[in-house]
């Protein structure tokens, strides 16, 4: 599970300084997520530890869905539309719908979606600057949130689920 | 489990700009960790889901231990000494020693240690500047890491375990 170095949060070509630091963190997080699922089979990706547990596959689908939601929110100033919700709804909400709908796919299916969404995030962030990162809008509980917080939250949610993925992987692959 | 707003990553009095953004993230993460364990009893904190699982109490102890390790590394340029390892070793390594040694304590015991360690972190970060955050030293696999990465890693490890804590809490409190 070891990611590659160097382990540096700092400037990156193509991004303003604050966005570069954010992207440095997002990239490191994604490397560790990909390392945490490397080599998993369809059966392991579909493994349900108990009746209320999410599969690793569903958690990976969730990561892409959350990022798509924050793209719409921060880049377009709107929620996901009906068509986007058909693509992302089950993964966004997890739970019973995800347990039924998100199954039987190989690892590359999930990774490819995560990469496609991320590619767009980086393109859009590359067009913005540190002033945009500080822009606020009403958010949870009607409290203001800035764009910096929202993109921090995308990777902080990923880390939360990476912790669960590592835990589930140890059980899904036990005896293999 | 909802933290308080406003949800802003940005300037904070007493810190240089980059350190303030880092501290903004650390604070939000800690609020969510504290929310994830609020009200847990000793029995719930000691709950072991299976033979290889860590208890929520041990994970909380781990958070403080990891932060103490990074204080020594980044503020003092050394490892934990023998006395510090007696205090933090089991929590740092988790596993069997932690399962045996870290038990029977109420929530406040863990929270108080986390807060004591954090207080020192904030004091020390308040004495440093953004240039210090960019200083690098050899780290994992002999690759360089900067102080910004190391303190990012402290909260990214916390988030990883917060994800596990939320998962374990749902099982430890089932039927309560």
PDB file of N, CA, C and O in Angstrom, chain A residues 57-106:
ATOM      1  N   UNK A  57     -16.587  -2.090  -4.093  1.00  0.00           N
ATOM      2  CA  UNK A  57     -16.980  -1.551  -5.391  1.00  0.00           C
ATOM      3  C   UNK A  57     -17.915  -0.356  -5.244  1.00  0.00           C
ATOM      4  O   UNK A  57     -17.748   0.674  -5.907  1.00  0.00           O
ATOM      5  N   UNK A  58     -18.905  -0.493  -4.356  1.00  0.00           N
ATOM      6  CA  UNK A  58     -19.851   0.611  -4.154  1.00  0.00           C
ATOM      7  C   UNK A  58     -19.137   1.827  -3.575  1.00  0.00           C
ATOM      8  O   UNK A  58     -19.463   2.969  -3.930  1.00  0.00           O
ATOM      9  N   UNK A  59     -18.162   1.607  -2.695  1.00  0.00           N
ATOM     10  CA  UNK A  59     -17.425   2.739  -2.129  1.00  0.00           C
ATOM     11  C   UNK A  59     -16.603   3.439  -3.214  1.00  0.00           C
ATOM     12  O   UNK A  59     -16.518   4.675  -3.237  1.00  0.00           O
ATOM     13  N   UNK A  60     -16.012   2.660  -4.115  1.00  0.00           N
ATOM     14  CA  UNK A  60     -15.266   3.286  -5.223  1.00  0.00           C
ATOM     15  C   UNK A  60     -16.214   4.082  -6.128  1.00  0.00           C
ATOM     16  O   UNK A  60     -15.894   5.198  -6.557  1.00  0.00           O
ATOM     17  N   UNK A  61     -17.379   3.511  -6.418  1.00  0.00           N
ATOM     18  CA  UNK A  61     -18.366   4.241  -7.221  1.00  0.00           C
ATOM     19  C   UNK A  61     -18.791   5.523  -6.505  1.00  0.00           C
ATOM     20  O   UNK A  61     -19.003   6.573  -7.133  1.00  0.00           O
ATOM     21  N   UNK A  62     -18.895   5.450  -5.184  1.00  0.00           N
ATOM     22  CA  UNK A  62     -19.263   6.611  -4.375  1.00  0.00           C
ATOM     23  C   UNK A  62     -18.228   7.729  -4.516  1.00  0.00           C
ATOM     24  O   UNK A  62     -18.599   8.909  -4.623  1.00  0.00           O
ATOM     25  N   UNK A  63     -16.961   7.376  -4.528  1.00  0.00           N
ATOM     26  CA  UNK A  63     -15.916   8.412  -4.644  1.00  0.00           C
ATOM     27  C   UNK A  63     -16.099   9.215  -5.934  1.00  0.00           C
ATOM     28  O   UNK A  63     -16.003  10.450  -5.933  1.00  0.00           O
ATOM     29  N   UNK A  64     -16.346   8.516  -7.029  1.00  0.00           N
ATOM     30  CA  UNK A  64     -16.538   9.219  -8.308  1.00  0.00           C
ATOM     31  C   UNK A  64     -17.821  10.049  -8.274  1.00  0.00           C
ATOM     32  O   UNK A  64     -17.858  11.172  -8.786  1.00  0.00           O
ATOM     33  N   UNK A  65     -18.861   9.509  -7.656  1.00  0.00           N
ATOM     34  CA  UNK A  65     -20.152  10.208  -7.613  1.00  0.00           C
ATOM     35  C   UNK A  65     -20.061  11.484  -6.788  1.00  0.00           C
ATOM     36  O   UNK A  65     -20.604  12.530  -7.164  1.00  0.00           O
ATOM     37  N   UNK A  66     -19.401  11.411  -5.650  1.00  0.00           N
ATOM     38  CA  UNK A  66     -19.242  12.594  -4.797  1.00  0.00           C
ATOM     39  C   UNK A  66     -18.477  13.672  -5.564  1.00  0.00           C
ATOM     40  O   UNK A  66     -18.850  14.854  -5.543  1.00  0.00           O
ATOM     41  N   UNK A  67     -17.426  13.257  -6.249  1.00  0.00           N
ATOM     42  CA  UNK A  67     -16.638  14.237  -7.005  1.00  0.00           C
ATOM     43  C   UNK A  67     -17.479  14.862  -8.115  1.00  0.00           C
ATOM     44  O   UNK A  67     -17.397  16.089  -8.350  1.00  0.00           O
ATOM     45  N   UNK A  68     -18.311  14.062  -8.779  1.00  0.00           N
ATOM     46  CA  UNK A  68     -19.200  14.603  -9.823  1.00  0.00           C
ATOM     47  C   UNK A  68     -20.191  15.600  -9.215  1.00  0.00           C
ATOM     48  O   UNK A  68     -20.497  16.637  -9.823  1.00  0.00           O
ATOM     49  N   UNK A  69     -20.678  15.305  -8.012  1.00  0.00           N
ATOM     50  CA  UNK A  69     -21.607  16.231  -7.354  1.00  0.00           C
ATOM     51  C   UNK A  69     -20.927  17.570  -7.060  1.00  0.00           C
ATOM     52  O   UNK A  69     -21.493  18.643  -7.305  1.00  0.00           O
ATOM     53  N   UNK A  70     -19.693  17.521  -6.562  1.00  0.00           N
ATOM     54  CA  UNK A  70     -18.990  18.769  -6.236  1.00  0.00           C
ATOM     55  C   UNK A  70     -18.542  19.509  -7.497  1.00  0.00           C
ATOM     56  O   UNK A  70     -18.393  20.733  -7.476  1.00  0.00           O
ATOM     57  N   UNK A  71     -18.336  18.789  -8.589  1.00  0.00           N
ATOM     58  CA  UNK A  71     -18.098  19.487  -9.868  1.00  0.00           C
ATOM     59  C   UNK A  71     -19.312  20.340 -10.222  1.00  0.00           C
ATOM     60  O   UNK A  71     -19.185  21.521 -10.560  1.00  0.00           O
ATOM     61  N   UNK A  72     -20.493  19.734 -10.185  1.00  0.00           N
ATOM     62  CA  UNK A  72     -21.713  20.470 -10.525  1.00  0.00           C
ATOM     63  C   UNK A  72     -21.896  21.643  -9.570  1.00  0.00           C
ATOM     64  O   UNK A  72     -22.200  22.766  -9.987  1.00  0.00           O
ATOM     65  N   UNK A  73     -21.683  21.392  -8.278  1.00  0.00           N
ATOM     66  CA  UNK A  73     -21.905  22.437  -7.279  1.00  0.00           C
ATOM     67  C   UNK A  73     -20.935  23.600  -7.443  1.00  0.00           C
ATOM     68  O   UNK A  73     -21.345  24.765  -7.437  1.00  0.00           O
ATOM     69  N   UNK A  74     -19.655  23.308  -7.572  1.00  0.00           N
ATOM     70  CA  UNK A  74     -18.660  24.398  -7.533  1.00  0.00           C
ATOM     71  C   UNK A  74     -18.345  24.952  -8.919  1.00  0.00           C
ATOM     72  O   UNK A  74     -18.004  26.126  -9.040  1.00  0.00           O
ATOM     73  N   UNK A  75     -18.425  24.139  -9.969  1.00  0.00           N
ATOM     74  CA  UNK A  75     -18.083  24.637 -11.307  1.00  0.00           C
ATOM     75  C   UNK A  75     -19.318  25.185 -12.028  1.00  0.00           C
ATOM     76  O   UNK A  75     -19.212  26.066 -12.874  1.00  0.00           O
ATOM     77  N   UNK A  76     -20.487  24.623 -11.711  1.00  0.00           N
ATOM     78  CA  UNK A  76     -21.706  25.014 -12.428  1.00  0.00           C
ATOM     79  C   UNK A  76     -22.745  25.655 -11.531  1.00  0.00           C
ATOM     80  O   UNK A  76     -23.757  26.168 -12.028  1.00  0.00           O
ATOM     81  N   UNK A  77     -22.541  25.620 -10.230  1.00  0.00           N
ATOM     82  CA  UNK A  77     -23.478  26.254  -9.313  1.00  0.00           C
ATOM     83  C   UNK A  77     -24.847  25.603  -9.293  1.00  0.00           C
ATOM     84  O   UNK A  77     -25.869  26.269  -9.103  1.00  0.00           O
ATOM     85  N   UNK A  78     -24.887  24.273  -9.462  1.00  0.00           N
ATOM     86  CA  UNK A  78     -26.188  23.580  -9.480  1.00  0.00           C
ATOM     87  C   UNK A  78     -26.037  22.171  -8.891  1.00  0.00           C
ATOM     88  O   UNK A  78     -24.931  21.689  -8.662  1.00  0.00           O
ATOM     89  N   UNK A  79     -27.186  21.529  -8.680  1.00  0.00           N
ATOM     90  CA  UNK A  79     -27.186  20.122  -8.288  1.00  0.00           C
ATOM     91  C   UNK A  79     -26.994  19.241  -9.522  1.00  0.00           C
ATOM     92  O   UNK A  79     -27.039  19.731 -10.651  1.00  0.00           O
ATOM     93  N   UNK A  80     -26.817  17.944  -9.310  1.00  0.00           N
ATOM     94  CA  UNK A  80     -26.834  17.012 -10.436  1.00  0.00           C
ATOM     95  C   UNK A  80     -28.225  17.033 -11.069  1.00  0.00           C
ATOM     96  O   UNK A  80     -29.234  17.105 -10.364  1.00  0.00           O
ATOM     97  N   UNK A  81     -28.271  17.004 -12.399  1.00  0.00           N
ATOM     98  CA  UNK A  81     -29.577  16.989 -13.070  1.00  0.00           C
ATOM     99  C   UNK A  81     -30.099  15.546 -13.139  1.00  0.00           C
ATOM    100  O   UNK A  81     -29.450  14.607 -12.678  1.00  0.00           O
ATOM    101  N   UNK A  82     -31.283  15.391 -13.724  1.00  0.00           N
ATOM    102  CA  UNK A  82     -31.944  14.073 -13.702  1.00  0.00           C
ATOM    103  C   UNK A  82     -31.087  13.006 -14.397  1.00  0.00           C
ATOM    104  O   UNK A  82     -30.968  11.874 -13.917  1.00  0.00           O
ATOM    105  N   UNK A  83     -30.501  13.368 -15.513  1.00  0.00           N
ATOM    106  CA  UNK A  83     -29.683  12.388 -16.238  1.00  0.00           C
ATOM    107  C   UNK A  83     -28.440  12.008 -15.415  1.00  0.00           C
ATOM    108  O   UNK A  83     -28.072  10.833 -15.326  1.00  0.00           O
ATOM    109  N   UNK A  84     -27.817  13.021 -14.834  1.00  0.00           N
ATOM    110  CA  UNK A  84     -26.636  12.736 -14.002  1.00  0.00           C
ATOM    111  C   UNK A  84     -27.025  11.897 -12.785  1.00  0.00           C
ATOM    112  O   UNK A  84     -26.253  11.030 -12.352  1.00  0.00           O
ATOM    113  N   UNK A  85     -28.214  12.150 -12.244  1.00  0.00           N
ATOM    114  CA  UNK A  85     -28.637  11.366 -11.080  1.00  0.00           C
ATOM    115  C   UNK A  85     -28.866   9.901 -11.451  1.00  0.00           C
ATOM    116  O   UNK A  85     -28.653   9.018 -10.639  1.00  0.00           O
ATOM    117  N   UNK A  86     -29.310   9.660 -12.701  1.00  0.00           N
ATOM    118  CA  UNK A  86     -29.437   8.262 -13.123  1.00  0.00           C
ATOM    119  C   UNK A  86     -28.070   7.587 -13.125  1.00  0.00           C
ATOM    120  O   UNK A  86     -27.945   6.418 -12.786  1.00  0.00           O
ATOM    121  N   UNK A  87     -27.045   8.337 -13.493  1.00  0.00           N
ATOM    122  CA  UNK A  87     -25.694   7.755 -13.507  1.00  0.00           C
ATOM    123  C   UNK A  87     -25.127   7.606 -12.096  1.00  0.00           C
ATOM    124  O   UNK A  87     -24.493   6.619 -11.774  1.00  0.00           O
ATOM    125  N   UNK A  88     -25.337   8.608 -11.236  1.00  0.00           N
ATOM    126  CA  UNK A  88     -24.599   8.674  -9.977  1.00  0.00           C
ATOM    127  C   UNK A  88     -25.435   8.443  -8.720  1.00  0.00           C
ATOM    128  O   UNK A  88     -24.879   8.283  -7.629  1.00  0.00           O
ATOM    129  N   UNK A  89     -26.769   8.476  -8.837  1.00  0.00           N
ATOM    130  CA  UNK A  89     -27.628   8.490  -7.647  1.00  0.00           C
ATOM    131  C   UNK A  89     -27.373   7.359  -6.659  1.00  0.00           C
ATOM    132  O   UNK A  89     -27.191   7.597  -5.462  1.00  0.00           O
ATOM    133  N   UNK A  90     -27.352   6.115  -7.154  1.00  0.00           N
ATOM    134  CA  UNK A  90     -27.178   4.974  -6.246  1.00  0.00           C
ATOM    135  C   UNK A  90     -25.829   5.070  -5.544  1.00  0.00           C
ATOM    136  O   UNK A  90     -25.720   4.833  -4.328  1.00  0.00           O
ATOM    137  N   UNK A  91     -24.798   5.414  -6.301  1.00  0.00           N
ATOM    138  CA  UNK A  91     -23.453   5.493  -5.722  1.00  0.00           C
ATOM    139  C   UNK A  91     -23.337   6.662  -4.748  1.00  0.00           C
ATOM    140  O   UNK A  91     -22.626   6.588  -3.744  1.00  0.00           O
ATOM    141  N   UNK A  92     -24.052   7.732  -5.045  1.00  0.00           N
ATOM    142  CA  UNK A  92     -23.994   8.907  -4.178  1.00  0.00           C
ATOM    143  C   UNK A  92     -24.604   8.596  -2.815  1.00  0.00           C
ATOM    144  O   UNK A  92     -24.039   8.957  -1.775  1.00  0.00           O
ATOM    145  N   UNK A  93     -25.738   7.910  -2.824  1.00  0.00           N
ATOM    146  CA  UNK A  93     -26.460   7.669  -1.580  1.00  0.00           C
ATOM    147  C   UNK A  93     -26.005   6.417  -0.843  1.00  0.00           C
ATOM    148  O   UNK A  93     -26.322   6.248   0.329  1.00  0.00           O
ATOM    149  N   UNK A  94     -25.344   5.497  -1.522  1.00  0.00           N
ATOM    150  CA  UNK A  94     -24.958   4.201  -0.949  1.00  0.00           C
ATOM    151  C   UNK A  94     -26.205   3.500  -0.380  1.00  0.00           C
ATOM    152  O   UNK A  94     -27.314   3.774  -0.812  1.00  0.00           O
ATOM    153  N   UNK A  95     -26.016   2.558   0.526  1.00  0.00           N
ATOM    154  CA  UNK A  95     -27.172   1.878   1.111  1.00  0.00           C
ATOM    155  C   UNK A  95     -27.779   0.837   0.185  1.00  0.00           C
ATOM    156  O   UNK A  95     -27.094   0.283  -0.692  1.00  0.00           O
ATOM    157  N   UNK A  96     -29.090   0.585   0.346  1.00  0.00           N
ATOM    158  CA  UNK A  96     -29.746  -0.539  -0.327  1.00  0.00           C
ATOM    159  C   UNK A  96     -29.654  -0.476  -1.849  1.00  0.00           C
ATOM    160  O   UNK A  96     -29.388  -1.485  -2.503  1.00  0.00           O
ATOM    161  N   UNK A  97     -29.903   0.702  -2.421  1.00  0.00           N
ATOM    162  CA  UNK A  97     -29.844   0.808  -3.879  1.00  0.00           C
ATOM    163  C   UNK A  97     -28.454   0.443  -4.396  1.00  0.00           C
ATOM    164  O   UNK A  97     -28.319  -0.233  -5.421  1.00  0.00           O
ATOM    165  N   UNK A  98     -27.434   0.909  -3.700  1.00  0.00           N
ATOM    166  CA  UNK A  98     -26.074   0.613  -4.138  1.00  0.00           C
ATOM    167  C   UNK A  98     -25.781  -0.879  -4.003  1.00  0.00           C
ATOM    168  O   UNK A  98     -25.151  -1.494  -4.870  1.00  0.00           O
ATOM    169  N   UNK A  99     -26.285  -1.488  -2.916  1.00  0.00           N
ATOM    170  CA  UNK A  99     -26.047  -2.928  -2.719  1.00  0.00           C
ATOM    171  C   UNK A  99     -26.667  -3.752  -3.846  1.00  0.00           C
ATOM    172  O   UNK A  99     -26.124  -4.773  -4.254  1.00  0.00           O
ATOM    173  N   UNK A 100     -27.788  -3.290  -4.373  1.00  0.00           N
ATOM    174  CA  UNK A 100     -28.457  -4.010  -5.471  1.00  0.00           C
ATOM    175  C   UNK A 100     -27.823  -3.693  -6.825  1.00  0.00           C
ATOM    176  O   UNK A 100     -27.553  -4.591  -7.629  1.00  0.00           O
ATOM    177  N   UNK A 101     -27.570  -2.421  -7.058  1.00  0.00           N
ATOM    178  CA  UNK A 101     -27.234  -1.976  -8.421  1.00  0.00           C
ATOM    179  C   UNK A 101     -25.744  -2.074  -8.747  1.00  0.00           C
ATOM    180  O   UNK A 101     -25.381  -2.245  -9.919  1.00  0.00           O
ATOM    181  N   UNK A 102     -24.891  -1.920  -7.729  1.00  0.00           N
ATOM    182  CA  UNK A 102     -23.453  -1.810  -8.024  1.00  0.00           C
ATOM    183  C   UNK A 102     -22.777  -3.137  -7.698  1.00  0.00           C
ATOM    184  O   UNK A 102     -22.326  -3.371  -6.579  1.00  0.00           O
ATOM    185  N   UNK A 103     -22.760  -4.019  -8.670  1.00  0.00           N
ATOM    186  CA  UNK A 103     -22.215  -5.368  -8.483  1.00  0.00           C
ATOM    187  C   UNK A 103     -21.716  -5.903  -9.815  1.00  0.00           C
ATOM    188  O   UNK A 103     -22.151  -5.451 -10.875  1.00  0.00           O
ATOM    189  N   UNK A 104     -20.823  -6.870  -9.721  1.00  0.00           N
ATOM    190  CA  UNK A 104     -20.454  -7.641 -10.904  1.00  0.00           C
ATOM    191  C   UNK A 104     -19.509  -6.946 -11.867  1.00  0.00           C
ATOM    192  O   UNK A 104     -19.313  -7.410 -12.987  1.00  0.00           O
ATOM    193  N   UNK A 105     -18.918  -5.836 -11.417  1.00  0.00           N
ATOM    194  CA  UNK A 105     -18.019  -5.096 -12.301  1.00  0.00           C
ATOM    195  C   UNK A 105     -16.567  -5.329 -11.903  1.00  0.00           C
ATOM    196  O   UNK A 105     -16.258  -5.384 -10.715  1.00  0.00           O
ATOM    197  N   UNK A 106     -15.682  -5.381 -12.889  1.00  0.00           N
ATOM    198  CA  UNK A 106     -14.262  -5.533 -12.568  1.00  0.00           C
ATOM    199  C   UNK A 106     -13.667  -4.214 -12.064  1.00  0.00           C
ATOM    200  O   UNK A 106     -14.244  -3.141 -12.267  1.00  0.00           O
TER     201      UNK A 106
END
